[in-house]
Amino acid sequence: MNRLKRPNTRRRSVLSLTAAVLAGVPLLAACGSAAHPGAAAVVGGQRIPVSSLQDQVNAVRTAQQASPQSAQLIGGSAQLSQAKLNGMIFDRILERAADDAGVSASRHEVQTARRQAAAAQPGGEKQLEATLLQQGALTPAQIDDAVRRDVLMSKLAKAVGGDTATPAGQQKVLAVLTRTSKAMHVDVNPRYGSWDNTKVALGSTKVDWIKQVSGEAQPQEPSDA
């Protein structure tokens, strides 16, 4: 995989959480469970339809196929379906935790953070889009949600007295997310695995965000499948 220049590590990169949340999970077939037909997961009583998950997966595959590096991108994201579900569940938990802490991310804040991330790339917005497609399996239309996640994580950490650049601060943030995850009673379709409240992730997911939250994201590793 060709290395692309990344944003200055002194500025929290939009890639830091995004790639970590999306990394390292196996691809599984999507169908509804008997208890929640047509649902990939239920979070806080709200369904995440299989159709919504598949829409995200299909959008990424279409963008990858249009890339000159299509074979490499597709081969390096064979874990895409469950990775996307993991991110969708995590975002709902983060949104609840942030709301409970009295913080939110406005559209202006998201757009400002996106412009800053693009400015840190040598090729601007186009380079940012290419980097996130390669490293985070994100289409241009999905970038705002990833930036919002990063903004909310930063504001949540500040609100709970955590510092994501230190192990102690990271554990404070993780503790808040764990409590919220338990309270929301995440129910995942067994075909996608099971939810781990202590990691705030699907059980088979690598959760590197705690280590990577203040550093550069790493490219996704190809699946062994």
GROMACS .gro file of C-alpha atoms in nm:
model
  225
    1MET     CA    1   0.000   0.000   0.000
    2ASN     CA    2   0.137   0.336  -0.098
    3ARG     CA    3   0.194   0.565   0.197
    4LEU     CA    4   0.012   0.895   0.188
    5LYS     CA    5   0.120   1.198   0.385
    6ARG     CA    6  -0.092   1.241   0.694
    7PRO     CA    7  -0.194   1.545   0.897
    8ASN     CA    8   0.043   1.686   1.157
    9THR     CA    9   0.019   1.466   1.467
   10ARG     CA   10   0.004   1.774   1.689
   11ARG     CA   11  -0.343   1.835   1.550
   12ARG     CA   12  -0.596   1.565   1.634
   13SER     CA   13  -0.653   1.396   1.302
   14VAL     CA   14  -0.996   1.308   1.171
   15LEU     CA   15  -0.838   0.975   1.082
   16SER     CA   16  -0.748   0.886   1.440
   17LEU     CA   17  -1.082   0.750   1.555
   18THR     CA   18  -1.232   0.669   1.221
   19ALA     CA   19  -0.977   0.415   1.107
   20ALA     CA   20  -0.963   0.257   1.452
   21VAL     CA   21  -1.336   0.213   1.482
   22LEU     CA   22  -1.356   0.063   1.134
   23ALA     CA   23  -1.053  -0.164   1.156
   24GLY     CA   24  -1.013  -0.535   1.205
   25VAL     CA   25  -1.350  -0.710   1.186
   26PRO     CA   26  -1.463  -1.003   0.968
   27LEU     CA   27  -1.716  -0.977   0.688
   28LEU     CA   28  -2.038  -1.163   0.769
   29ALA     CA   29  -2.361  -1.213   0.580
   30ALA     CA   30  -2.641  -0.973   0.668
   31CYS     CA   31  -2.987  -1.087   0.762
   32GLY     CA   32  -3.234  -1.020   1.039
   33SER     CA   33  -3.257  -1.223   1.357
   34ALA     CA   34  -3.574  -1.398   1.470
   35ALA     CA   35  -3.622  -1.146   1.752
   36HIS     CA   36  -3.559  -0.842   1.532
   37PRO     CA   37  -3.631  -0.936   1.170
   38GLY     CA   38  -3.446  -0.713   0.927
   39ALA     CA   39  -3.228  -0.562   1.200
   40ALA     CA   40  -2.852  -0.581   1.208
   41ALA     CA   41  -2.863  -0.451   1.565
   42VAL     CA   42  -3.088  -0.280   1.819
   43VAL     CA   43  -2.934   0.001   2.026
   44GLY     CA   44  -3.130   0.173   2.299
   45GLY     CA   45  -3.448   0.021   2.161
   46GLN     CA   46  -3.382   0.163   1.813
   47ARG     CA   47  -3.319  -0.069   1.518
   48ILE     CA   48  -3.029  -0.045   1.278
   49PRO     CA   49  -3.182  -0.200   0.967
   50VAL     CA   50  -2.979  -0.439   0.759
   51SER     CA   51  -3.077  -0.224   0.460
   52SER     CA   52  -2.911   0.084   0.614
   53LEU     CA   53  -2.595  -0.112   0.684
   54GLN     CA   54  -2.592  -0.251   0.332
   55ASP     CA   55  -2.638   0.097   0.185
   56GLN     CA   56  -2.316   0.207   0.357
   57VAL     CA   57  -2.128  -0.102   0.243
   58ASN     CA   58  -2.250  -0.066  -0.116
   59ALA     CA   59  -2.154   0.302  -0.127
   60VAL     CA   60  -1.798   0.219  -0.020
   61ARG     CA   61  -1.769  -0.066  -0.270
   62THR     CA   62  -1.887   0.162  -0.550
   63ALA     CA   63  -1.628   0.426  -0.456
   64GLN     CA   64  -1.355   0.164  -0.430
   65GLN     CA   65  -1.439   0.018  -0.769
   66ALA     CA   66  -1.406   0.363  -0.925
   67SER     CA   67  -1.056   0.405  -0.783
   68PRO     CA   68  -0.740   0.323  -0.982
   69GLN     CA   69  -0.640   0.115  -0.676
   70SER     CA   70  -0.973  -0.070  -0.670
   71ALA     CA   71  -0.833  -0.422  -0.631
   72GLN     CA   72  -0.606  -0.315  -0.348
   73LEU     CA   73  -0.879  -0.122  -0.168
   74ILE     CA   74  -1.135  -0.399  -0.193
   75GLY     CA   75  -0.884  -0.665  -0.093
   76GLY     CA   76  -0.777  -0.461   0.207
   77SER     CA   77  -1.133  -0.413   0.335
   78ALA     CA   78  -1.279  -0.762   0.317
   79GLN     CA   79  -1.401  -0.696   0.673
   80LEU     CA   80  -1.620  -0.407   0.564
   81SER     CA   81  -1.972  -0.518   0.654
   82GLN     CA   82  -1.919  -0.576   1.025
   83ALA     CA   83  -1.681  -0.283   1.049
   84LYS     CA   84  -1.956  -0.052   0.927
   85LEU     CA   85  -2.203  -0.197   1.174
   86ASN     CA   86  -1.952  -0.148   1.453
   87GLY     CA   87  -1.921   0.218   1.363
   88MET     CA   88  -2.298   0.268   1.343
   89ILE     CA   89  -2.348   0.120   1.690
   90PHE     CA   90  -2.056   0.314   1.837
   91ASP     CA   91  -2.191   0.642   1.701
   92ARG     CA   92  -2.526   0.593   1.877
   93ILE     CA   93  -2.355   0.519   2.206
   94LEU     CA   94  -2.122   0.817   2.168
   95GLU     CA   95  -2.416   1.044   2.085
   96ARG     CA   96  -2.598   0.937   2.402
   97ALA     CA   97  -2.287   0.972   2.619
   98ALA     CA   98  -2.217   1.318   2.479
   99ASP     CA   99  -2.579   1.425   2.532
  100ASP     CA  100  -2.569   1.301   2.892
  101ALA     CA  101  -2.250   1.503   2.942
  102GLY     CA  102  -2.416   1.813   2.799
  103VAL     CA  103  -2.204   1.844   2.486
  104SER     CA  104  -2.283   1.827   2.116
  105ALA     CA  105  -2.125   1.883   1.777
  106SER     CA  106  -2.276   2.156   1.562
  107ARG     CA  107  -2.267   2.150   1.184
  108HIS     CA  108  -2.035   2.451   1.195
  109GLU     CA  109  -1.791   2.266   1.421
  110VAL     CA  110  -1.799   1.961   1.195
  111GLN     CA  111  -1.739   2.166   0.881
  112THR     CA  112  -1.457   2.359   1.048
  113ALA     CA  113  -1.288   2.037   1.160
  114ARG     CA  114  -1.324   1.892   0.811
  115ARG     CA  115  -1.169   2.200   0.652
  116GLN     CA  116  -0.879   2.180   0.898
  117ALA     CA  117  -0.825   1.814   0.817
  118ALA     CA  118  -0.832   1.891   0.444
  119ALA     CA  119  -0.590   2.184   0.487
  120ALA     CA  120  -0.344   1.951   0.661
  121GLN     CA  121  -0.336   1.730   0.351
  122PRO     CA  122  -0.096   1.830   0.071
  123GLY     CA  123  -0.373   1.777  -0.183
  124GLY     CA  124  -0.650   1.939   0.019
  125GLU     CA  125  -1.003   1.799   0.016
  126LYS     CA  126  -0.940   1.556  -0.271
  127GLN     CA  127  -0.642   1.407  -0.090
  128LEU     CA  128  -0.845   1.381   0.231
  129GLU     CA  129  -1.116   1.191   0.045
  130ALA     CA  130  -0.862   0.955  -0.110
  131THR     CA  131  -0.690   0.897   0.223
  132LEU     CA  132  -1.013   0.821   0.407
  133LEU     CA  133  -1.133   0.587   0.135
  134GLN     CA  134  -0.803   0.402   0.157
  135GLN     CA  135  -0.754   0.397   0.533
  136GLY     CA  136  -1.105   0.430   0.672
  137ALA     CA  137  -1.330   0.282   0.401
  138LEU     CA  138  -1.523   0.609   0.388
  139THR     CA  139  -1.691   0.770   0.091
  140PRO     CA  140  -1.694   1.152   0.062
  141ALA     CA  141  -2.058   1.149   0.179
  142GLN     CA  142  -1.961   0.954   0.492
  143ILE     CA  143  -1.677   1.184   0.599
  144ASP     CA  144  -1.894   1.430   0.792
  145ASP     CA  145  -2.020   1.151   1.019
  146ALA     CA  146  -1.660   1.048   1.088
  147VAL     CA  147  -1.559   1.406   1.162
  148ARG     CA  148  -1.859   1.444   1.391
  149ARG     CA  149  -1.744   1.135   1.579
  150ASP     CA  150  -1.402   1.288   1.629
  151VAL     CA  151  -1.544   1.622   1.746
  152LEU     CA  152  -1.781   1.453   1.990
  153MET     CA  153  -1.505   1.234   2.131
  154SER     CA  154  -1.288   1.538   2.196
  155LYS     CA  155  -1.570   1.731   2.364
  156LEU     CA  156  -1.684   1.430   2.567
  157ALA     CA  157  -1.331   1.376   2.694
  158LYS     CA  158  -1.308   1.738   2.805
  159ALA     CA  159  -1.650   1.723   2.971
  160VAL     CA  160  -1.565   1.416   3.182
  161GLY     CA  161  -1.220   1.540   3.277
  162GLY     CA  162  -1.038   1.298   3.053
  163ASP     CA  163  -0.737   1.360   2.833
  164THR     CA  164  -0.726   1.129   2.534
  165ALA     CA  165  -0.351   1.182   2.508
  166THR     CA  166  -0.289   1.001   2.838
  167PRO     CA  167  -0.374   0.645   2.950
  168ALA     CA  168  -0.556   0.770   3.260
  169GLY     CA  169  -0.763   1.014   3.057
  170GLN     CA  170  -0.842   0.750   2.797
  171GLN     CA  171  -0.971   0.519   3.068
  172LYS     CA  172  -1.206   0.793   3.192
  173VAL     CA  173  -1.358   0.826   2.848
  174LEU     CA  174  -1.380   0.449   2.807
  175ALA     CA  175  -1.554   0.416   3.145
  176VAL     CA  176  -1.820   0.666   3.040
  177LEU     CA  177  -1.876   0.493   2.707
  178THR     CA  178  -1.892   0.154   2.879
  179ARG     CA  179  -2.160   0.272   3.122
  180THR     CA  180  -2.361   0.419   2.837
  181SER     CA  181  -2.321   0.105   2.629
  182LYS     CA  182  -2.454  -0.112   2.913
  183ALA     CA  183  -2.747   0.123   2.972
  184MET     CA  184  -2.846   0.112   2.604
  185HIS     CA  185  -2.865  -0.269   2.596
  186VAL     CA  186  -2.701  -0.331   2.260
  187ASP     CA  187  -2.847  -0.637   2.088
  188VAL     CA  188  -2.657  -0.751   1.778
  189ASN     CA  189  -2.779  -0.998   1.520
  190PRO     CA  190  -2.578  -1.316   1.598
  191ARG     CA  191  -2.458  -1.331   1.239
  192TYR     CA  192  -2.248  -1.022   1.316
  193GLY     CA  193  -2.114  -1.146   1.648
  194SER     CA  194  -2.186  -1.003   1.993
  195TRP     CA  195  -2.135  -0.664   2.150
  196ASP     CA  196  -1.866  -0.619   2.415
  197ASN     CA  197  -1.957  -0.339   2.656
  198THR     CA  198  -1.610  -0.331   2.810
  199LYS     CA  199  -1.452  -0.259   2.472
  200VAL     CA  200  -1.753  -0.065   2.337
  201ALA     CA  201  -1.717  -0.269   2.020
  202LEU     CA  202  -1.825  -0.586   1.851
  203GLY     CA  203  -1.648  -0.870   2.026
  204SER     CA  204  -1.419  -0.958   1.736
  205THR     CA  205  -1.323  -0.598   1.668
  206LYS     CA  206  -0.976  -0.460   1.734
  207VAL     CA  207  -1.027  -0.150   1.947
  208ASP     CA  208  -0.719   0.059   1.887
  209TRP     CA  209  -0.893   0.393   1.938
  210ILE     CA  210  -0.778   0.415   2.298
  211LYS     CA  211  -0.414   0.399   2.183
  212GLN     CA  212  -0.461   0.593   1.861
  213VAL     CA  213  -0.692   0.871   1.973
  214SER     CA  214  -0.410   1.125   1.996
  215GLY     CA  215  -0.193   0.990   1.719
  216GLU     CA  216  -0.201   0.903   1.351
  217ALA     CA  217  -0.432   0.635   1.221
  218GLN     CA  218  -0.282   0.324   1.078
  219PRO     CA  219  -0.393   0.171   0.746
  220GLN     CA  220  -0.631  -0.122   0.764
  221GLU     CA  221  -0.463  -0.459   0.751
  222PRO     CA  222  -0.584  -0.698   0.483
  223SER     CA  223  -0.811  -0.975   0.606
  224ASP     CA  224  -0.680  -1.330   0.632
  225ALA     CA  225  -1.003  -1.450   0.479
   0.00000   0.00000   0.00000
